[in-house]
XYZ file of C-alpha atoms in Angstrom:
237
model
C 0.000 0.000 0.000
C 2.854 2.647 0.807
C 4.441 1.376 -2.114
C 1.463 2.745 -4.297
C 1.328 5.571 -2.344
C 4.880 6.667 -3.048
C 4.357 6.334 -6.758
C 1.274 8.256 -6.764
C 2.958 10.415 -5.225
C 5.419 10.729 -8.269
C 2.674 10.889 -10.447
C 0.891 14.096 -8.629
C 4.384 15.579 -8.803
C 5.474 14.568 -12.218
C 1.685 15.262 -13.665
C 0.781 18.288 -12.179
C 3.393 19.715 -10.200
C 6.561 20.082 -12.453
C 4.732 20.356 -15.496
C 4.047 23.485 -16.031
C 1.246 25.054 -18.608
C 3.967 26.207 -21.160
C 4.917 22.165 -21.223
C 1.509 20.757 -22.226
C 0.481 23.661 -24.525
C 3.545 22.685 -26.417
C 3.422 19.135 -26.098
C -0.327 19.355 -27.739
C 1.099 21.493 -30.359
C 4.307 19.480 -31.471
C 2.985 16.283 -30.187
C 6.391 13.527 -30.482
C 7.855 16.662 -31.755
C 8.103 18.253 -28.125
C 10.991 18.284 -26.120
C 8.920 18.459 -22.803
C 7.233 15.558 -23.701
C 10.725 13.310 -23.331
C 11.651 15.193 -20.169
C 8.243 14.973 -18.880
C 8.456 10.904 -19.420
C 11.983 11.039 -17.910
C 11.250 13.283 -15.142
C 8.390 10.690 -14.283
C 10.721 7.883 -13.795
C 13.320 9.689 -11.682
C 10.700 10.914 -9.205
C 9.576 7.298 -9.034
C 12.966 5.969 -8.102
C 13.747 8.714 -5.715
C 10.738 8.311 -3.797
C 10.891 3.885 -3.578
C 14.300 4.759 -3.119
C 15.926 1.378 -3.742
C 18.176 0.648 -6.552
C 16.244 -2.409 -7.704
C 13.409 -0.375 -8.609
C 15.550 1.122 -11.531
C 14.354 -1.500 -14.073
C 10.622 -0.564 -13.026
C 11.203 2.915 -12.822
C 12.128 2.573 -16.347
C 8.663 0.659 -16.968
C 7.065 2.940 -15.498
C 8.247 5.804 -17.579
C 7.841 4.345 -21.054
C 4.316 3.308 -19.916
C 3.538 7.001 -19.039
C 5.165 8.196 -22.465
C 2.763 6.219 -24.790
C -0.461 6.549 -22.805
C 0.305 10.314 -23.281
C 1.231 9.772 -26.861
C -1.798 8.030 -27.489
C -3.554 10.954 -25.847
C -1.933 13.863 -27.454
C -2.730 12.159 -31.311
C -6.035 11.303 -30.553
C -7.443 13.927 -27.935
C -9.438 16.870 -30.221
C -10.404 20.630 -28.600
C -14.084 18.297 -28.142
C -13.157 15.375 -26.501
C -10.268 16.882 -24.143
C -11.874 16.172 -21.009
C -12.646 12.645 -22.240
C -9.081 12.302 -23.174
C -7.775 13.739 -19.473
C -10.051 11.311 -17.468
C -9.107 8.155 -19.637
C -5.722 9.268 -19.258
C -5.517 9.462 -15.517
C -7.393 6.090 -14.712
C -4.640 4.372 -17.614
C -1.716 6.179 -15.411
C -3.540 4.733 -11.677
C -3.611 1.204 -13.498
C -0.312 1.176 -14.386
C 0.904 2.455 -11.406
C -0.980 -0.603 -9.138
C 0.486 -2.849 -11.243
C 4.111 -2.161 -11.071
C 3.193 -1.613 -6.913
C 2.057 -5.093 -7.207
C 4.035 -6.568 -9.254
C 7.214 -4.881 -7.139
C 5.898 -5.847 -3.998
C 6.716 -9.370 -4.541
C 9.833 -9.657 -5.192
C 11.007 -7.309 -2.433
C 11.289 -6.274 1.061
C 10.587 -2.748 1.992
C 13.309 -0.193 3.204
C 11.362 2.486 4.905
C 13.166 5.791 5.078
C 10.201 7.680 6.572
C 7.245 6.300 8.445
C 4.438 5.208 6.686
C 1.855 7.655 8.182
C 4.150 10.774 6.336
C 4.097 9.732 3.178
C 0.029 9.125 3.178
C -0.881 12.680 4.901
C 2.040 14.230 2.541
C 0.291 12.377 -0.540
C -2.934 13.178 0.923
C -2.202 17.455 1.279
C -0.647 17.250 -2.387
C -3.598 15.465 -4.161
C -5.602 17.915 -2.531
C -3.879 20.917 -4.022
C -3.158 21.580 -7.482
C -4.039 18.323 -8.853
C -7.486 18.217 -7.729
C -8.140 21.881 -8.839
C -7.038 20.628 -12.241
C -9.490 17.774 -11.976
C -12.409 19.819 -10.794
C -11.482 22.249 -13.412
C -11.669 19.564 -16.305
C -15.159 18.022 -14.782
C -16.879 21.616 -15.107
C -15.699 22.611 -17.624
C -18.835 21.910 -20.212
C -20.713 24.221 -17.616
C -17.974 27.683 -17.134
C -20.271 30.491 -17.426
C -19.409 33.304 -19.818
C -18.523 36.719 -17.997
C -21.197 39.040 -19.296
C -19.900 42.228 -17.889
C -16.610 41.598 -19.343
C -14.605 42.491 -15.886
C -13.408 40.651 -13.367
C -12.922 42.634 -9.723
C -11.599 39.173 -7.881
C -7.846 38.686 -7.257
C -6.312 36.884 -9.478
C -6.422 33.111 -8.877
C -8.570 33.759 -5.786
C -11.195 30.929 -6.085
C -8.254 28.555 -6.866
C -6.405 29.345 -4.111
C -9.669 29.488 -1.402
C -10.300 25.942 -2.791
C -7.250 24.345 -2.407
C -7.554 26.025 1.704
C -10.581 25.211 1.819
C -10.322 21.254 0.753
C -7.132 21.270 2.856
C -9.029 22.078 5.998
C -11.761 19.754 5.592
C -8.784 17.028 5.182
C -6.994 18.346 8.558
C -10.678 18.412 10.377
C -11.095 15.034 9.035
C -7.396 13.172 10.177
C -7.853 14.730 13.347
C -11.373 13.746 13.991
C -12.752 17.099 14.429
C -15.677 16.167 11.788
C -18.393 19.015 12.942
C -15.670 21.608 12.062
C -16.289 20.820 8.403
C -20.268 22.249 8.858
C -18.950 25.402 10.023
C -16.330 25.575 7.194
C -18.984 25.456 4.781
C -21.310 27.613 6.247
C -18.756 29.946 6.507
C -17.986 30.192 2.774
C -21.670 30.327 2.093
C -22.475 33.097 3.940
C -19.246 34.809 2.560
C -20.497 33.618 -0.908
C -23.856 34.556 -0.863
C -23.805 38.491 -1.238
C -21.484 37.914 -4.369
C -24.050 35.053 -6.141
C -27.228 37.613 -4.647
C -25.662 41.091 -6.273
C -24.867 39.112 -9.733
C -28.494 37.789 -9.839
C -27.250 35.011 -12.337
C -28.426 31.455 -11.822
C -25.722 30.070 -14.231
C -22.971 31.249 -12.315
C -25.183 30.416 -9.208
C -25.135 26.654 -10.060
C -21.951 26.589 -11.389
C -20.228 27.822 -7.958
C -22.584 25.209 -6.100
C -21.117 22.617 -7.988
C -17.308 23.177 -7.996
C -18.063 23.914 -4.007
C -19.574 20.322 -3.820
C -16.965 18.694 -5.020
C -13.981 20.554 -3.879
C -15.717 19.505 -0.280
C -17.124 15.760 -1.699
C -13.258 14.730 -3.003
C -11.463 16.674 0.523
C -14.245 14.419 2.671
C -13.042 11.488 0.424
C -9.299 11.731 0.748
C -9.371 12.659 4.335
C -11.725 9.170 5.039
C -9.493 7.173 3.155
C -6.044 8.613 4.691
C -7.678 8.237 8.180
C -8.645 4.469 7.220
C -4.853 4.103 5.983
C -3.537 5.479 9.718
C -5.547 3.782 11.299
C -3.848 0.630 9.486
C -0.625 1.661 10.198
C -0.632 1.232 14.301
C-alpha cells in the first residue's frame, strides 16, 4: 500500500506539479515533436525511483516511464479541442492502473526499506492530491458548464477561487485526520455566507449553479481523501 502511495505520489508531482502550462500547450502542439514531452516521461521515472528509493526499482522505474510516455502519446494524437476532457479522465485512470500494477508486481519480489514512516508519506500524498491536482481535476469536470462573464470584468484577485479551494479542501482534510468532523459544517457555512452576497448582487443562476457545484466537489473529493487517509492510519498502528 505505501508502495502505491509513493508512486502516486510521483505521479501528482510529475503530472501536475513540475509540469508546467507552457509544457503541455507545447506538447499538444508538437505532439512527439516536443521536447517536454521526453523530459516529462523522464522526469516521471526519476521521481519514481527517488521516492521507492531502492536501486532495484531502476528496471521498473524505467517501466514505469515508457508506460507514461505512450499513454500520453496516445492521448496527445487522438485527444481533439471536443473530446479533451474525455481524453484527461481516460488518461488518468490508464496512469492509476499502471501504477498498481508495477506496486504489485514490485511488492513481490522485495522487502521494503522504509526511510520515513508510513503515516508521512500518506498525509504528505494526501495534502498534495488535494492541491493543485485536484483543482485541475475539478477544473476539467466543469468545464462543459464555465459560465461566460457578461460584464466583461473581473474585480476578484487573481487566482482567488483557486487558491480558497485548495484552503478550503485542505481544511476539511486536517478536520477530518484529526477527527474534528463538525468543524467541516462550520467551514462550509462559513464560505456560504461569505459567498452569498457575491451570487445575490450578480443575480445570475448560471454562475449560481456553477459555484454550487465546484463547491460540492472541492468539499465531496477533501471528505473522500481525508476518510481514506484516516482508514490508511488507522492501518498503520
Amino acid at each position: 500500500m505505501i508502495l502505491f502511495v509513493k508512486l502516486f505520489l510521483a505521479h501528482l508531482l510529475g503530472d501536475f506539479i513540475f509540469q508546467p502550462n507552457s509544457w503541455v500547450i507545447d506538447k499538444e502542439t508538437k505532439k512527439q515533436k516536443s521536447i517536454y514531452l521526453y523530459i516529462h516521461i523522464a522526469l516521471h521515472g526519476i521521481i519514481a525511483w527517488i521516492l521507492v528509493g531502492e536501486l532495484s526499482f531502476g528496471w521498473y522505474a524505467l517501466l514505469l516511464a515508457t508506460t507514461h510516455g505512450f499513454i500520453d502519446f496516445l492521448k496527445l494524437h487522438f485527444q481533439k479541442d471536443t473530446t479533451k476532457r474525455t481524453w484527461f479522465i481516460g488518461d488518468q485512470i490508464a496512469h492509476l492502473i499502471v501504477l498498481i500494477a508495477i506496486a504489485f508486481l514490485y511488492s513481490q519480489q522485495r522487502i521494503y526499506l522504509h526511510w520515513l514512516n508510513s503515516q508521512f508519506w500518506i498525509i504528505v500524498t494526501g495534502v498534495l492530491f488535494l492541491t493543485k491536482p485536484t483543482s485541475i481535476c475539478i477544473r476539467n469536470l466543469i468545464s462543459i458548464w464555465t459560465p461566460e462573464n457578461k460584464n466583461g470584468t473581473d474585480d476578484s484577485l487573481a487566482n482567488a477561487g483557486n487558491y480558497i479551494g485548495i484552503l478550503e479542501r485542505l481544511f476539511v482534510f486536517c478536520f477530518i485526520i484529526t477527527g474534528h468532523f463538525e468543524a467541516i459544517g462550520f467551514l462550509l457555512a462559513a464560505k456560504s455566507i461569505f459567498r452569498f452576497g457575491d451570487l445575490k448582487e450578480a443575480k445570475d443562476r448560471k454562475l449560481t449553479e456553477y459555484v454550487l457545484i465546484g463547491t460540492l466537489l472541492s468539499f465531496g473529493i477533501a471528505l473522500l481523501t481525508g476518510l481514506i487517509a484516516q482508514v490508511m492510519l488507522l492501518q498503520t498502528f
